[in-house]
């Protein structure tokens, strides 16, 4: 990636980060009982750093189709609410039992398990409140309903929750590569795919016509993201990643490095990157600017946190 393209990507990533953070803060502050520990736990779990990859995807896809940011704020925030809820619950003692997230105490460590459970629950409902009632001036009711259906599907048993259940069931077992990919396509990939699809639904018919191509891109970067996560758990710096290194091994989880070896896992990430670029070239052939999506695919396999 050229230095100019990298600068442009970094700038747009920061703009998306700042924009969705402000929108989320406003939405959280508009809720009742803001003085309760529950409300504080929701803000903490949602606004405690992070890359905002999923909102960025929603903004990037929608913008590619010419959708204004005002029409993309609610879906971008909604998908981040689901992501934040999933992380809060993933960190709980009954799940991954982590005490560090983004270099800070996890939500249940700071606010207690009860408030952490409720914070995740309330963030999930906030996501659908935003999709159903927040302003999206140029989005039809039909496409708004499609967004609700998409995020619901990606968040539930058929998507993220199902993937987490498969992951829990696999702890302490040696699973094969096919099973591992199935876990990650649901646990991580489903929400990334949904973020992309929300941007496409905001564009109406022209976005929906290209869903098969967008799904191929989503599948490639979603799996690449998880492969890189597995790699960072082995070779990452805890001060950079914000998580304790080696937690996958502690929980006896099968990972790409444990199944393939570190070098082969790194090769797998690069192959997935090239698969993503192949999908983008199809979009480019339809006249769309793929620069930001290409830069994001590169960022996913090169990131250190």
Short mmCIF file of C-alpha atoms in Angstrom, two decimals:
data_model
loop_
_atom_site.label_atom_id
_atom_site.label_comp_id
_atom_site.label_asym_id
_atom_site.label_seq_id
_atom_site.Cartn_x
_atom_site.Cartn_y
_atom_site.Cartn_z
CA UNK A 1 0.00 0.00 0.00
CA UNK A 2 1.38 3.42 -0.93
CA UNK A 3 2.06 5.96 1.80
CA UNK A 4 -0.61 8.23 0.31
CA UNK A 5 -3.23 5.47 0.41
CA UNK A 6 -2.20 4.53 3.95
CA UNK A 7 -2.60 8.13 5.10
CA UNK A 8 -6.02 8.34 3.46
CA UNK A 9 -7.11 5.05 5.06
CA UNK A 10 -5.86 6.14 8.49
CA UNK A 11 -7.68 9.45 8.19
CA UNK A 12 -10.97 7.85 7.15
CA UNK A 13 -10.64 5.22 9.87
CA UNK A 14 -10.20 7.96 12.47
CA UNK A 15 -13.16 9.91 11.09
CA UNK A 16 -15.37 6.81 11.33
CA UNK A 17 -14.02 6.09 14.83
CA UNK A 18 -14.74 9.60 16.10
CA UNK A 19 -18.13 9.80 14.42
CA UNK A 20 -19.51 6.50 15.71
CA UNK A 21 -18.08 7.14 19.20
CA UNK A 22 -19.89 10.47 19.43
CA UNK A 23 -23.10 8.89 18.13
CA UNK A 24 -22.83 6.06 20.66
CA UNK A 25 -22.13 8.48 23.50
CA UNK A 26 -25.17 10.56 22.58
CA UNK A 27 -27.37 7.45 22.36
CA UNK A 28 -26.15 6.15 25.73
CA UNK A 29 -26.59 9.54 27.41
CA UNK A 30 -30.16 9.72 26.09
CA UNK A 31 -31.12 6.59 28.03
CA UNK A 32 -32.75 6.76 31.49
CA UNK A 33 -31.03 5.89 34.79
CA UNK A 34 -27.67 7.29 33.67
CA UNK A 35 -26.49 7.38 37.29
CA UNK A 36 -26.91 3.62 37.80
CA UNK A 37 -23.84 1.36 37.72
CA UNK A 38 -25.56 -0.47 34.85
CA UNK A 39 -25.54 2.66 32.68
CA UNK A 40 -21.91 3.29 33.62
CA UNK A 41 -21.03 -0.30 32.71
CA UNK A 42 -22.71 0.12 29.32
CA UNK A 43 -20.68 3.26 28.56
CA UNK A 44 -17.48 1.63 29.83
CA UNK A 45 -17.93 -1.53 27.75
CA UNK A 46 -18.88 0.38 24.62
CA UNK A 47 -16.45 3.30 24.65
CA UNK A 48 -13.35 1.59 26.06
CA UNK A 49 -11.21 1.91 22.93
CA UNK A 50 -11.27 -0.67 20.17
CA UNK A 51 -10.67 -0.43 16.43
CA UNK A 52 -14.31 0.18 15.39
CA UNK A 53 -13.71 -2.17 12.47
CA UNK A 54 -17.36 -3.06 12.05
CA UNK A 55 -18.71 0.52 12.01
CA UNK A 56 -15.92 1.44 9.61
CA UNK A 57 -17.11 -1.31 7.27
CA UNK A 58 -20.69 -0.03 7.41
CA UNK A 59 -19.55 3.51 6.63
CA UNK A 60 -17.11 2.37 3.92
CA UNK A 61 -19.62 0.15 2.08
CA UNK A 62 -22.42 2.71 2.30
CA UNK A 63 -20.13 5.52 1.14
CA UNK A 64 -18.95 3.40 -1.78
CA UNK A 65 -22.58 3.29 -2.93
CA UNK A 66 -23.04 7.04 -2.38
CA UNK A 67 -24.99 6.85 0.89
CA UNK A 68 -24.58 9.83 3.22
CA UNK A 69 -23.08 9.33 6.67
CA UNK A 70 -26.33 10.55 8.28
CA UNK A 71 -27.99 7.43 6.89
CA UNK A 72 -25.18 5.18 8.12
CA UNK A 73 -24.76 6.41 11.71
CA UNK A 74 -27.51 4.26 13.22
CA UNK A 75 -26.52 0.96 11.56
CA UNK A 76 -22.82 1.61 12.30
CA UNK A 77 -23.63 2.25 15.96
CA UNK A 78 -26.01 -0.71 16.13
CA UNK A 79 -23.43 -3.21 14.95
CA UNK A 80 -20.91 -1.80 17.45
CA UNK A 81 -23.47 -2.18 20.26
CA UNK A 82 -23.75 -5.88 19.41
CA UNK A 83 -19.98 -6.20 19.24
CA UNK A 84 -19.53 -4.45 22.61
CA UNK A 85 -22.15 -6.68 24.23
CA UNK A 86 -20.41 -9.78 22.86
CA UNK A 87 -17.06 -8.73 24.30
CA UNK A 88 -18.55 -7.96 27.72
CA UNK A 89 -20.15 -11.40 27.83
CA UNK A 90 -17.11 -13.18 26.33
CA UNK A 91 -14.95 -11.88 29.18
CA UNK A 92 -17.25 -13.24 31.92
CA UNK A 93 -16.00 -16.07 34.18
CA UNK A 94 -18.58 -18.43 32.65
CA UNK A 95 -17.15 -17.79 29.18
CA UNK A 96 -13.49 -16.85 28.51
CA UNK A 97 -12.85 -15.55 32.05
CA UNK A 98 -10.63 -12.62 31.05
CA UNK A 99 -9.65 -9.79 33.40
CA UNK A 100 -8.08 -7.49 30.80
CA UNK A 101 -9.61 -5.90 27.71
CA UNK A 102 -7.86 -3.19 25.67
CA UNK A 103 -5.37 -2.77 28.48
CA UNK A 104 -8.07 -2.04 31.07
CA UNK A 105 -10.04 -4.15 33.58
CA UNK A 106 -12.87 -6.02 31.89
CA UNK A 107 -16.42 -4.85 32.52
CA UNK A 108 -17.26 -7.49 35.15
CA UNK A 109 -14.02 -6.80 37.03
CA UNK A 110 -14.87 -3.10 37.26
CA UNK A 111 -18.66 -3.25 37.76
CA UNK A 112 -19.40 -6.80 38.92
CA UNK A 113 -20.78 -9.79 37.05
CA UNK A 114 -24.43 -8.83 37.46
CA UNK A 115 -24.00 -5.40 35.91
CA UNK A 116 -21.81 -6.85 33.15
CA UNK A 117 -24.50 -9.36 32.19
CA UNK A 118 -27.16 -6.64 32.20
CA UNK A 119 -24.92 -4.24 30.28
CA UNK A 120 -24.55 -6.77 27.47
CA UNK A 121 -28.30 -7.42 27.46
CA UNK A 122 -29.13 -3.72 27.36
CA UNK A 123 -26.61 -2.99 24.59
CA UNK A 124 -28.18 -5.71 22.48
CA UNK A 125 -31.63 -4.14 22.82
CA UNK A 126 -30.17 -0.67 22.16
CA UNK A 127 -28.84 -1.93 18.82
CA UNK A 128 -32.33 -2.80 17.64
CA UNK A 129 -33.82 0.36 19.12
CA UNK A 130 -31.41 2.36 16.93
CA UNK A 131 -32.12 0.35 13.80
CA UNK A 132 -35.88 0.57 14.27
CA UNK A 133 -36.31 4.20 15.32
CA UNK A 134 -33.17 6.33 14.85
CA UNK A 135 -33.19 8.78 11.93
CA UNK A 136 -32.12 7.37 8.55
CA UNK A 137 -33.62 10.04 6.27
CA UNK A 138 -33.16 8.31 2.92
CA UNK A 139 -33.53 4.66 3.93
CA UNK A 140 -36.87 3.01 3.15
CA UNK A 141 -38.82 1.12 5.81
CA UNK A 142 -38.30 -2.05 3.75
CA UNK A 143 -34.53 -1.65 3.88
CA UNK A 144 -34.65 -0.71 7.57
CA UNK A 145 -36.48 -3.96 8.30
CA UNK A 146 -33.90 -5.83 6.23
CA UNK A 147 -31.19 -4.33 8.45
CA UNK A 148 -33.01 -5.47 11.59
CA UNK A 149 -33.42 -8.97 10.19
CA UNK A 150 -29.77 -9.13 9.13
CA UNK A 151 -28.34 -8.03 12.48
CA UNK A 152 -30.74 -10.33 14.36
CA UNK A 153 -29.64 -13.32 12.29
CA UNK A 154 -25.94 -12.50 12.61
CA UNK A 155 -26.19 -12.04 16.38
CA UNK A 156 -28.12 -15.18 17.30
CA UNK A 157 -27.79 -18.94 17.14
CA UNK A 158 -27.19 -18.89 13.39
CA UNK A 159 -24.34 -16.42 13.84
CA UNK A 160 -22.30 -15.03 16.71
CA UNK A 161 -23.97 -16.83 19.64
CA UNK A 162 -23.87 -20.12 17.77
CA UNK A 163 -20.18 -19.60 17.07
CA UNK A 164 -19.50 -18.87 20.74
CA UNK A 165 -21.37 -22.04 21.72
CA UNK A 166 -19.28 -24.06 19.26
CA UNK A 167 -16.15 -22.45 20.69
CA UNK A 168 -17.11 -23.33 24.26
CA UNK A 169 -17.88 -26.90 23.24
CA UNK A 170 -14.47 -27.20 21.58
CA UNK A 171 -12.48 -26.18 24.69
CA UNK A 172 -10.17 -28.95 25.81
CA UNK A 173 -10.74 -30.83 22.54
CA UNK A 174 -8.59 -31.11 19.44
CA UNK A 175 -10.81 -29.96 16.57
CA UNK A 176 -9.89 -30.17 12.91
CA UNK A 177 -9.37 -27.23 10.57
CA UNK A 178 -12.86 -27.47 9.09
CA UNK A 179 -14.48 -27.30 12.54
CA UNK A 180 -12.26 -24.38 13.56
CA UNK A 181 -13.22 -22.46 10.43
CA UNK A 182 -16.90 -23.15 11.16
CA UNK A 183 -16.51 -21.70 14.66
CA UNK A 184 -14.89 -18.52 13.42
CA UNK A 185 -17.21 -18.00 10.46
CA UNK A 186 -20.01 -17.76 13.01
CA UNK A 187 -18.34 -16.26 16.07
CA UNK A 188 -16.42 -13.48 14.29
CA UNK A 189 -17.32 -13.61 10.62
CA UNK A 190 -21.11 -13.31 10.97
CA UNK A 191 -20.99 -9.86 12.55
CA UNK A 192 -18.39 -8.59 10.07
CA UNK A 193 -20.60 -9.82 7.25
CA UNK A 194 -23.58 -8.09 8.85
CA UNK A 195 -21.68 -4.79 9.14
CA UNK A 196 -20.97 -4.92 5.41
CA UNK A 197 -24.54 -5.87 4.57
CA UNK A 198 -25.98 -3.04 6.68
CA UNK A 199 -24.05 -0.57 4.53
CA UNK A 200 -25.37 -2.27 1.39
CA UNK A 201 -28.98 -2.27 2.62
CA UNK A 202 -28.72 1.46 3.30
CA UNK A 203 -28.04 1.87 -0.43
CA UNK A 204 -31.22 0.06 -1.44
CA UNK A 205 -31.42 -2.01 -4.60
CA UNK A 206 -27.98 -1.14 -6.00
CA UNK A 207 -26.35 -2.34 -2.80
CA UNK A 208 -28.39 -5.52 -2.59
CA UNK A 209 -27.53 -6.49 -6.17
CA UNK A 210 -23.89 -6.91 -5.16
CA UNK A 211 -24.46 -8.82 -1.90
CA UNK A 212 -22.92 -12.08 -3.26
CA UNK A 213 -19.64 -10.27 -4.05
CA UNK A 214 -19.70 -8.41 -0.73
CA UNK A 215 -20.30 -11.69 1.09
CA UNK A 216 -17.14 -13.17 -0.48
CA UNK A 217 -15.13 -10.18 0.71
CA UNK A 218 -16.71 -10.42 4.16
CA UNK A 219 -15.98 -14.13 4.48
CA UNK A 220 -12.32 -13.60 3.57
CA UNK A 221 -11.61 -10.66 5.87
CA UNK A 222 -13.70 -12.14 8.69
CA UNK A 223 -11.63 -15.31 8.75
CA UNK A 224 -8.39 -13.38 8.20
CA UNK A 225 -9.22 -11.25 11.25
CA UNK A 226 -9.54 -14.35 13.42
CA UNK A 227 -6.41 -16.00 12.02
CA UNK A 228 -4.47 -12.83 12.86
CA UNK A 229 -6.01 -12.79 16.34
CA UNK A 230 -4.76 -16.35 16.86
CA UNK A 231 -1.31 -15.35 15.63
CA UNK A 232 -1.19 -12.33 17.97
CA UNK A 233 -2.09 -14.53 20.93
CA UNK A 234 1.18 -16.37 20.23
CA UNK A 235 3.56 -13.58 19.19
CA UNK A 236 1.78 -10.36 20.16
CA UNK A 237 2.92 -7.90 22.79
CA UNK A 238 0.38 -7.65 25.63
CA UNK A 239 1.12 -3.95 26.02
CA UNK A 240 0.14 -3.45 22.36
CA UNK A 241 -2.76 -5.93 22.10
CA UNK A 242 -4.24 -4.92 25.47
CA UNK A 243 -4.88 -8.59 26.29
CA UNK A 244 -2.86 -11.18 28.16
CA UNK A 245 -0.76 -13.23 25.74
CA UNK A 246 -1.30 -16.99 25.64
CA UNK A 247 -4.89 -17.11 26.87
CA UNK A 248 -5.90 -19.45 24.01
CA UNK A 249 -3.35 -22.01 25.19
CA UNK A 250 -4.49 -21.57 28.80
CA UNK A 251 -8.06 -22.43 27.78
CA UNK A 252 -6.83 -25.32 25.60
CA UNK A 253 -8.38 -23.78 22.50
CA UNK A 254 -7.62 -25.02 19.04
CA UNK A 255 -6.22 -22.17 16.95
CA UNK A 256 -4.71 -21.77 13.51
CA UNK A 257 -1.13 -21.69 14.87
CA UNK A 258 -1.78 -24.77 17.04
CA UNK A 259 -3.25 -26.72 14.10
CA UNK A 260 -1.09 -25.45 11.25
CA UNK A 261 1.99 -24.02 12.94
CA UNK A 262 2.79 -20.32 13.12
CA UNK A 263 4.34 -19.96 9.66
CA UNK A 264 1.48 -21.78 7.93
CA UNK A 265 -1.06 -19.69 9.86
CA UNK A 266 0.64 -16.52 8.63
CA UNK A 267 0.50 -17.91 5.08
CA UNK A 268 -3.22 -18.63 5.56
CA UNK A 269 -3.83 -14.99 6.54
CA UNK A 270 -2.07 -13.81 3.38
CA UNK A 271 -4.12 -16.19 1.22
CA UNK A 272 -7.33 -14.86 2.72
CA UNK A 273 -6.15 -11.31 2.00
CA UNK A 274 -5.71 -12.20 -1.67
CA UNK A 275 -9.19 -13.80 -1.72
CA UNK A 276 -10.59 -10.52 -0.40
CA UNK A 277 -8.78 -8.53 -3.10
CA UNK A 278 -10.18 -10.86 -5.78
CA UNK A 279 -13.71 -10.06 -4.59
CA UNK A 280 -12.94 -6.35 -4.59
CA UNK A 281 -11.74 -6.48 -8.18
CA UNK A 282 -15.24 -7.61 -9.15
CA UNK A 283 -16.63 -4.52 -7.41
CA UNK A 284 -14.09 -2.39 -9.22
CA UNK A 285 -15.26 -3.82 -12.53
CA UNK A 286 -18.71 -2.40 -11.70
CA UNK A 287 -17.17 1.06 -11.38
CA UNK A 288 -16.83 1.28 -7.58
CA UNK A 289 -13.85 2.71 -5.70
CA UNK A 290 -12.31 -0.13 -3.68
CA UNK A 291 -9.35 1.78 -2.21
CA UNK A 292 -10.57 1.88 1.41
CA UNK A 293 -11.78 -1.73 1.42
CA UNK A 294 -8.47 -2.90 -0.03
CA UNK A 295 -6.56 -0.92 2.61
CA UNK A 296 -8.72 -2.45 5.34
CA UNK A 297 -7.98 -5.98 4.15
CA UNK A 298 -4.29 -5.18 4.34
CA UNK A 299 -4.70 -3.62 7.80
CA UNK A 300 -6.39 -6.78 9.12
CA UNK A 301 -3.44 -9.06 8.38
CA UNK A 302 -0.76 -6.51 9.30
CA UNK A 303 -2.24 -5.23 12.59
CA UNK A 304 -0.42 -5.72 15.89
CA UNK A 305 -3.44 -5.37 18.18
#
